[in-house]
Short mmCIF file of C-alpha atoms in Angstrom, two decimals:
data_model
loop_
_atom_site.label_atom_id
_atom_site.label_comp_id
_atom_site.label_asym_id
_atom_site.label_seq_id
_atom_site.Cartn_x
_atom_site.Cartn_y
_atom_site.Cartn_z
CA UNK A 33 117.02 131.43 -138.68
CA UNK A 34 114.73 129.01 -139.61
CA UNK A 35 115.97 128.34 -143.17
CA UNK A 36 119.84 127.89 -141.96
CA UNK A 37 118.80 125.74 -138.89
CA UNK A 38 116.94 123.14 -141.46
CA UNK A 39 119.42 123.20 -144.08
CA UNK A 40 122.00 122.34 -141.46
CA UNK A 41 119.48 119.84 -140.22
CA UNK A 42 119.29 118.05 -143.52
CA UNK A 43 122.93 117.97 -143.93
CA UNK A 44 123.91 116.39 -140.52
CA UNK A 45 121.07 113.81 -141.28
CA UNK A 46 122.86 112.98 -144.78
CA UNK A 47 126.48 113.27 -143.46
CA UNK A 48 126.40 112.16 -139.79
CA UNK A 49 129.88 112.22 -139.28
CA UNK A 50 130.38 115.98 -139.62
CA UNK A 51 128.34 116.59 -137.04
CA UNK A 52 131.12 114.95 -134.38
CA UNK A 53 133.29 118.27 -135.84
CA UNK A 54 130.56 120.68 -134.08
CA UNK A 55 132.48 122.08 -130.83
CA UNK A 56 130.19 125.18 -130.28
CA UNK A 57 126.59 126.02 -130.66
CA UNK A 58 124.65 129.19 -130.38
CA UNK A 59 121.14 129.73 -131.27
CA UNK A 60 119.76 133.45 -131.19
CA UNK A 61 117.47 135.38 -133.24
CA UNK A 62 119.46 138.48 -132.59
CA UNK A 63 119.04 140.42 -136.27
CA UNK A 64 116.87 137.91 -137.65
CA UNK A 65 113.97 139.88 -139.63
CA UNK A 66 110.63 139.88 -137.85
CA UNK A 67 108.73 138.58 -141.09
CA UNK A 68 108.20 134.94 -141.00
CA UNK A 69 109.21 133.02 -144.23
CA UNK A 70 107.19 131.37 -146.43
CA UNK A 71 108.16 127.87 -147.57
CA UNK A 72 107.04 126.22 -151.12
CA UNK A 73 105.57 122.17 -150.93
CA UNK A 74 109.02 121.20 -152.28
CA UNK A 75 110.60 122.27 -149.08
CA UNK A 76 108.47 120.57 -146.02
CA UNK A 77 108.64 117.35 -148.95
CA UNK A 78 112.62 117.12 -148.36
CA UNK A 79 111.61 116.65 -144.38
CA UNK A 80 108.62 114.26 -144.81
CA UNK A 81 111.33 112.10 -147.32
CA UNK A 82 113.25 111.46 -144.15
CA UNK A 83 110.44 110.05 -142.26
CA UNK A 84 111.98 106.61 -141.79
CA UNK A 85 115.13 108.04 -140.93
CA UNK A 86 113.90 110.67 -138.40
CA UNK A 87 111.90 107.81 -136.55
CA UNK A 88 114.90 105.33 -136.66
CA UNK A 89 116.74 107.22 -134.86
CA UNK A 90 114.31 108.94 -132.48
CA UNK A 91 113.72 105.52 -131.43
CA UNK A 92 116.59 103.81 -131.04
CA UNK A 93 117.59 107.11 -128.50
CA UNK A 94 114.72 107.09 -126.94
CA UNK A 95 114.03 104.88 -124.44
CA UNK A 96 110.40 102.55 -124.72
CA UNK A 97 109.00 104.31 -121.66
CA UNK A 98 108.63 107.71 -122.90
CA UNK A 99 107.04 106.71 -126.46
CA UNK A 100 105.23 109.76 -126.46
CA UNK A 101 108.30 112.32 -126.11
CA UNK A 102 109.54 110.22 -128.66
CA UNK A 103 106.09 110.90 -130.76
CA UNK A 104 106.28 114.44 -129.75
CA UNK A 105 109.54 115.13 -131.11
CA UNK A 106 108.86 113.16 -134.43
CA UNK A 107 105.82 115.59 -134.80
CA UNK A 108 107.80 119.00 -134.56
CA UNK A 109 110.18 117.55 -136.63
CA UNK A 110 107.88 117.19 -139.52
CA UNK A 111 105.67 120.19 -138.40
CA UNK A 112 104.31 122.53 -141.44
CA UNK A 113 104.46 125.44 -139.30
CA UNK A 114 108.02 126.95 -138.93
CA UNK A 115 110.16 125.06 -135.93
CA UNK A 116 112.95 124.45 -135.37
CA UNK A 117 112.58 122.02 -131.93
CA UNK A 118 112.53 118.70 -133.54
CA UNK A 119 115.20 119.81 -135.79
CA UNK A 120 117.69 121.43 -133.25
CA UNK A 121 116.93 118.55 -130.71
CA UNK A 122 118.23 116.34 -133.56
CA UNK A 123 121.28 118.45 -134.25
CA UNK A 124 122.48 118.59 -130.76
CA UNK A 125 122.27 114.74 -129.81
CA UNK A 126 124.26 113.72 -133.31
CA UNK A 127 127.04 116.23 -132.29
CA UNK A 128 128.08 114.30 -129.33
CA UNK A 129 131.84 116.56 -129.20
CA UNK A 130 129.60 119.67 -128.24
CA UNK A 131 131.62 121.46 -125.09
CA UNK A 132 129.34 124.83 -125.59
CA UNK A 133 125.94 125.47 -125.77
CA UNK A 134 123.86 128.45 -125.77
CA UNK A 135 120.12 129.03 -126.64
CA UNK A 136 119.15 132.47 -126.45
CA UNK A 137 115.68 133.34 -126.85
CA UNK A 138 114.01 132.56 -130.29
CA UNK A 139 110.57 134.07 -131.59
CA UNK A 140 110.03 130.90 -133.17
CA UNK A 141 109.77 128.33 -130.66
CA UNK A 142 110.32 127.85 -126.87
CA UNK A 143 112.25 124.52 -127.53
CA UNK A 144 111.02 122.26 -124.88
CA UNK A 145 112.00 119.10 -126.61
CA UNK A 146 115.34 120.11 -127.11
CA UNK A 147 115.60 121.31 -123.44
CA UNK A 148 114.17 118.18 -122.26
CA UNK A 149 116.80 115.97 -124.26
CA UNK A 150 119.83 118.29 -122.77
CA UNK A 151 118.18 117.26 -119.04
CA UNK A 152 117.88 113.55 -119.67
CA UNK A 153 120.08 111.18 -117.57
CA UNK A 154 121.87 109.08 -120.79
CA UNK A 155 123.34 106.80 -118.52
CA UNK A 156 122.46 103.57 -115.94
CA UNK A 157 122.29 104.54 -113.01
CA UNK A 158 120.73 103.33 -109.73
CA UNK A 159 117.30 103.74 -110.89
CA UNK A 160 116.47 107.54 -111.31
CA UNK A 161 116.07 107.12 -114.73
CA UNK A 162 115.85 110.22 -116.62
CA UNK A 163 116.51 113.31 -114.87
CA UNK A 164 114.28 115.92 -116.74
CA UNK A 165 111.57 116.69 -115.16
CA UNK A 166 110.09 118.41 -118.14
CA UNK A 167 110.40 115.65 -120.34
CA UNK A 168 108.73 113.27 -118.17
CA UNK A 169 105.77 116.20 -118.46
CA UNK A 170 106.22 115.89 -122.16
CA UNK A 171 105.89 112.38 -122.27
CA UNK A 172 102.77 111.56 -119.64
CA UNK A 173 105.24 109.76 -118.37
CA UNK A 174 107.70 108.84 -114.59
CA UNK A 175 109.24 106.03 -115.52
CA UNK A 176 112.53 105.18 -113.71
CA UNK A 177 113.75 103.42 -116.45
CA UNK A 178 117.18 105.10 -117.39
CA UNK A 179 118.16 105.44 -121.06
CA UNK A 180 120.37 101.85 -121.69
CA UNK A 181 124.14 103.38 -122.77
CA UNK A 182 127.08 101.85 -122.03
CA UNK A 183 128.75 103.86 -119.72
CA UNK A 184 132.24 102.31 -120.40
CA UNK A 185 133.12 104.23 -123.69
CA UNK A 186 131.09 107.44 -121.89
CA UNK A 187 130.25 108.10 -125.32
CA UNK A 188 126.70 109.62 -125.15
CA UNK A 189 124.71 113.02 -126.14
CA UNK A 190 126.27 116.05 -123.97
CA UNK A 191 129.26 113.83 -122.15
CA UNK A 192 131.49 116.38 -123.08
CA UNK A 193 129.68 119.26 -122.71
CA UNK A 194 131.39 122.24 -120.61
CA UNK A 195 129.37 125.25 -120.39
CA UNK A 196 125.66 125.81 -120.78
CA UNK A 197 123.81 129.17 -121.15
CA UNK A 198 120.07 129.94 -121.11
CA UNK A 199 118.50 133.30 -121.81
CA UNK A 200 115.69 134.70 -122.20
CA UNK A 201 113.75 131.96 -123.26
CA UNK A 202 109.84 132.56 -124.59
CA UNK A 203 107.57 130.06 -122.08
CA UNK A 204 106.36 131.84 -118.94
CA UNK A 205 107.22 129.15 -116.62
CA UNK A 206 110.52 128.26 -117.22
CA UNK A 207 112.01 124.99 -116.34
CA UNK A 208 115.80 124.62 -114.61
CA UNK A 209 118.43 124.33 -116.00
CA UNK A 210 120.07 121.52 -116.30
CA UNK A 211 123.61 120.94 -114.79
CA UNK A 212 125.52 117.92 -116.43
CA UNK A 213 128.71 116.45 -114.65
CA UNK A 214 130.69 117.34 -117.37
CA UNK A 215 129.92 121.04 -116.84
CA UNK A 216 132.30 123.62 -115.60
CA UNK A 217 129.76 127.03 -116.66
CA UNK A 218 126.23 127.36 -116.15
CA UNK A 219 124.69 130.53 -117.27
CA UNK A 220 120.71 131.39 -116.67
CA UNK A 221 119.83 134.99 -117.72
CA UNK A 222 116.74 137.28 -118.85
CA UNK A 223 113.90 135.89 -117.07
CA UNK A 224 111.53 137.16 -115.36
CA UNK A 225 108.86 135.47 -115.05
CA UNK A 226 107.18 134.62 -111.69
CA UNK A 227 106.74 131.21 -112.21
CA UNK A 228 110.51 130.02 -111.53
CA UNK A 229 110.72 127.97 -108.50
CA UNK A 230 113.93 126.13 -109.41
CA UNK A 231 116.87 127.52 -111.01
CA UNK A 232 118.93 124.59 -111.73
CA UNK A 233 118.42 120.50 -111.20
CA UNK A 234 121.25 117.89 -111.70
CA UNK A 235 119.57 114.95 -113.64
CA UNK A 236 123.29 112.68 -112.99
CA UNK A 237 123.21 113.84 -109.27
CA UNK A 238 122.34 110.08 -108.05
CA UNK A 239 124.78 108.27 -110.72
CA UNK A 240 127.92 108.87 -108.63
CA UNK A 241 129.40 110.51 -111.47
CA UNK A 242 130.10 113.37 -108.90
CA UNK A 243 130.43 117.44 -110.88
CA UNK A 244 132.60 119.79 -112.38
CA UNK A 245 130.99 122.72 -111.91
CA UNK A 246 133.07 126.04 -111.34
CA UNK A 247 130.33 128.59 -112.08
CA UNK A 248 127.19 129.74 -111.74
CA UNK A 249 125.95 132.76 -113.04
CA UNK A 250 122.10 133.66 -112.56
CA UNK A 251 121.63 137.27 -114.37
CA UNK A 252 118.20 139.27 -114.18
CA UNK A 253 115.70 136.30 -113.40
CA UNK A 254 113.14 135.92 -110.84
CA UNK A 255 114.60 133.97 -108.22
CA UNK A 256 112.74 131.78 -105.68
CA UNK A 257 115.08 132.20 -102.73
CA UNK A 258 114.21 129.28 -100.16
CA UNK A 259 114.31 127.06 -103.92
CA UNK A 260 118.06 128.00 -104.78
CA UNK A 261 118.87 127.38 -100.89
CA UNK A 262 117.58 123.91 -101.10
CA UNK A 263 119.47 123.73 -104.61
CA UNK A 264 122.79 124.45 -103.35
CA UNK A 265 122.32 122.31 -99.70
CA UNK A 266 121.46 119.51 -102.39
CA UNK A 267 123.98 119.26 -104.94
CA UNK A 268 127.59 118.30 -104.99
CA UNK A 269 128.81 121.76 -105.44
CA UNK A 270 132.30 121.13 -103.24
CA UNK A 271 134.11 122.36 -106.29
CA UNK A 272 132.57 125.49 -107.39
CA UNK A 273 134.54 128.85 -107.55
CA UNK A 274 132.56 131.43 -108.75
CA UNK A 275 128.99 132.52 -107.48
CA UNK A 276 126.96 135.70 -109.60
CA UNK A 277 123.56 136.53 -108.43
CA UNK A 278 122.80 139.62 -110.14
CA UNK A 279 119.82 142.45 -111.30
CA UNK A 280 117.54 139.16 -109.72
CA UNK A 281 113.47 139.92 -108.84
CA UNK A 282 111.77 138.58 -106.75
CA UNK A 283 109.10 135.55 -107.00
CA UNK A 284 105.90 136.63 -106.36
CA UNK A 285 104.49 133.40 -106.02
CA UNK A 286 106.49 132.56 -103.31
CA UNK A 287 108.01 134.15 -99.97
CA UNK A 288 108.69 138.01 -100.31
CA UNK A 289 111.88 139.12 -100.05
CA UNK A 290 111.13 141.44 -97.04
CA UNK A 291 109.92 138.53 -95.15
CA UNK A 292 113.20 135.91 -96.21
CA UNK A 293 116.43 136.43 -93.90
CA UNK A 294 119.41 136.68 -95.82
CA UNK A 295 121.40 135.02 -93.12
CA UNK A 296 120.22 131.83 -94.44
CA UNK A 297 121.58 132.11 -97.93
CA UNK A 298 124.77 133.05 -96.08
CA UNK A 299 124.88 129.81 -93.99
CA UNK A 300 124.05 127.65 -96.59
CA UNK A 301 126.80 129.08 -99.15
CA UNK A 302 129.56 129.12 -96.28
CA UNK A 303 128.46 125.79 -95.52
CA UNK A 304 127.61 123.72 -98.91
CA UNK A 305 130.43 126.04 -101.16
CA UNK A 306 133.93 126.26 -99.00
CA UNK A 307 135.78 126.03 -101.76
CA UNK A 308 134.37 129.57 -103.24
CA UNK A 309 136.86 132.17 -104.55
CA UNK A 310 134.58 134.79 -105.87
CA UNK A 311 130.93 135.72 -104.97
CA UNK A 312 128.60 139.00 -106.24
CA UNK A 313 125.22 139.07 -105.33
CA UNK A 314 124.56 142.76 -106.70
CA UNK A 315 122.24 145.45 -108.10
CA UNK A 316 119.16 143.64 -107.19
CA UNK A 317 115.64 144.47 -108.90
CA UNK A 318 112.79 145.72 -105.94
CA UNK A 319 111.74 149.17 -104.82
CA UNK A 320 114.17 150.13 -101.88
CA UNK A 321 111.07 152.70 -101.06
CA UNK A 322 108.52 149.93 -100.66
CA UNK A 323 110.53 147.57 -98.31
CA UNK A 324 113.91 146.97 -96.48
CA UNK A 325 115.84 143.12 -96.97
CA UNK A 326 117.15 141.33 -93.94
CA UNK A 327 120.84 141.97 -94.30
CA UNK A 328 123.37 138.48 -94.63
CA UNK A 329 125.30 136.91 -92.25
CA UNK A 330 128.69 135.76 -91.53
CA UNK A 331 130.87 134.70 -94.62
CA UNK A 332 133.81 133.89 -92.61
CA UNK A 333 133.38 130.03 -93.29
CA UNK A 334 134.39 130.43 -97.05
CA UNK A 335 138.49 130.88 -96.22
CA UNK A 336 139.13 130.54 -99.97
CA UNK A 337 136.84 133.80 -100.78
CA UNK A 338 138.96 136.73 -102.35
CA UNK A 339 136.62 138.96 -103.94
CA UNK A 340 132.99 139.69 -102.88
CA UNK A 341 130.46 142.49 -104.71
CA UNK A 342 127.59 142.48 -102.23
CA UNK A 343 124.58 144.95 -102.24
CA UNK A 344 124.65 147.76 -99.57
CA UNK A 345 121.80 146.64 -98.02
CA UNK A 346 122.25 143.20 -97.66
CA UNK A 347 125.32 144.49 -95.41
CA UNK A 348 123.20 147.19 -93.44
CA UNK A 349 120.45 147.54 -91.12
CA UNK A 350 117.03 148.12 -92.33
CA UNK A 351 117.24 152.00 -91.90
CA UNK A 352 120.72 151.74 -94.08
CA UNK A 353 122.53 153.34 -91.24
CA UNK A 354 125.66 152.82 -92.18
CA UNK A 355 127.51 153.02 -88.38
CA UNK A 356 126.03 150.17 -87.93
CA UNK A 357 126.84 147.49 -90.68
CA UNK A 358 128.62 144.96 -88.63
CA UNK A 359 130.22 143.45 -91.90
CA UNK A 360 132.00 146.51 -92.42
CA UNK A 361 132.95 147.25 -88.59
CA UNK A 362 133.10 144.04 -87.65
CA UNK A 363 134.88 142.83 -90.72
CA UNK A 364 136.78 140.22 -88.27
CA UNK A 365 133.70 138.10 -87.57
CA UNK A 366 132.23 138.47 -90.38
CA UNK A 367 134.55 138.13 -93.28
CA UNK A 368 137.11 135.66 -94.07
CA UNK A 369 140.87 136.74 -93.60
CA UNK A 370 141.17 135.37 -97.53
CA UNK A 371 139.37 138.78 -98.95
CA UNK A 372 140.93 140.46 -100.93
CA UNK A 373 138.13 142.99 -102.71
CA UNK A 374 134.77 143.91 -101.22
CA UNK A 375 132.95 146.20 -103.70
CA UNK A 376 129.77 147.56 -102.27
CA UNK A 377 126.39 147.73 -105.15
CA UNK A 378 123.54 149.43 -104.80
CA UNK A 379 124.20 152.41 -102.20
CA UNK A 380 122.34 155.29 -102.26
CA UNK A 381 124.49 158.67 -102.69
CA UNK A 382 123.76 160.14 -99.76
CA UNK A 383 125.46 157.64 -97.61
CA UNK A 384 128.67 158.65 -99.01
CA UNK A 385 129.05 161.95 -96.73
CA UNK A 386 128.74 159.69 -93.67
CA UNK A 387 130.87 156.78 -95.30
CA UNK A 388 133.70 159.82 -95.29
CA UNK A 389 132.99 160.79 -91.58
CA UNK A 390 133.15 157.43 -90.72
#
């Protein structure tokens, strides 16, 4: 992994222009041997030979306020040990045609300078500056200072990027994921952790350049509930179509689930998403034996919703008595005349006898 990712480093430094051809990206270390390579003098001297060039450029993108992300990234760059940060984060801002993007988890690094550069704001704006919060962490710095692109020729790292997927990424506390206005997929999967407060942030959300954004899809992470309310009341999400919440755990460093009403995810996603077509929130990962979930409310407010895969007991009473799920009996007030399939997750078999009496 290492060796390819550096050799197609060097080349995009020498031949800049090919890397406008790179459409598609995907970084994983899926069958990549477990033994480390080792490199000879010769090698990490073809890096250090492009010092001047590295810099150059990591300058003239950077903007003079964050100096030391700007330092930091020079220093992974030319790192002895095997990275590939530096050299990825290099990579992705010289292939400014990039529409897809995915960075599954890698035993060699956790990549926080090239996650920070993919959350930067690379435009003027009305003073946010940039919109990463982690590279403003990186950099000691919270400066509102935006990076100084033209916004005219909208030619910038990312402008064109359409779908973004992060899995299963190595640090503990994972950061959001960014969501650019070019985006139409956003994909967050295999973490669980319990130090994610925030699933996603929108570092252009105050540059009027509004969003494109048709799905979301949060697979098997720990989710901080009253967060990803606040998220979706937040953004400009009018536009979104497709909603998958799905094997997610709960945050033990903030509210337990038992103690969080569902009918407040409900609201917010009738009221913040009308446009909504498809929504699963399914299979979700806590003991049913420990503790019951407050069940959702109405999702008659989303009239454009056709298919909905919802968890038994976020439909059901506490005690999962079935004769009593007012979605299901009540399916007047509480689902929208727009359904077409409602797929039930998570039931236990022994409800299906009464489900037949019923």
């Amino acid at each position: 992994q290492y060796i390819s990712l550096v050799s197609l480093f060097e080349t995009i430094l020498d031949r800049r222009d090919l890397a406008r051809h790179i459409r598609s990206f995907t970084l994983t270390d899926a069958g990549v041997p477990d033994a480390t390579p080792t490199f000879t003098e010769t090698f990490f001297d073809r890096i250090w030979a492009k010092f001047n060039t590295l810099k150059d450029f990591i300058d003239e993108l950077v903007p003079l306020p964050s100096r030391a992300l700007a330092v930091r990234w020079l220093r992974r760059v030319l790192a002895d040990a095997p990275r590939i940060d530096g050299q990825l984060a290099v990579i992705l801002c010289l292939a400014q045609d990039i529409e897809h993007l995915e960075l599954v988890r890698t035993g060699l690094d956790s990549l926080p300078i090239t996650r920070a550069i993919v959350g930067m704001c690379w435009v003027e704006d009305n003073g946010t500056g940039l919109g990463s919060k982690e590279d403003k962490e990186i950099a000691g710095e919270h400066s509102k200072d935006p990076v100084e692109h033209n916004n005219e020729d909208r030619s910038y790292p990312f402008y064109k990027l359409k779908s973004l997927c992060i899995s299963n990424q190595v640090d503990d506390d994972l950061v959001a994921v960014p969501v650019l206005p070019s985006m139409e997929v956003v994909q967050l999967g295999e973490h669980l952790g319990d130090k994610v407060k925030q699933t996603l942030y929108f570092p252009y959300l105050d540059s009027g350049m509004g969003s494109q954004l048709r799905t979301i899809e949060i697979v098997r992470v720990n989710l901080c509930l009253s967060g990803f309310e606040k998220t979706i009341a937040a953004a400009d999400l009018c536009g979104l179509k497709e909603l998958v919440v799905r094997e997610v755990g709960w945050n033990c460093e903030n509210e337990p689930w038992e103690e969080y009403d569902f009918a407040r995810m409900s609201h917010v996603i009738s009221e913040h998403l009308r446009g909504l077509e498809s929504l699963e929130w399914s299979r979700q990962n806590y003991d049913r034996n420990w503790y019951g979930l407050q069940r959702f409310g109405s999702f008659k407010g989303l009239r454009s919703l056709t298919s909905l895969i919802v968890d038994f007991e976020l439909i059901s009473p506490v005690d999962d008595n079935f004769a009593e799920s007012i979605h299901l009996l009540n399916a007047q007030d509480m689902l929208p005349v727009s359904l077409e399939s409602l797929s039930i997750t998570n039931m236990d078999s022994g409800l299906f006898a009464e489900i037949n009496e019923t």
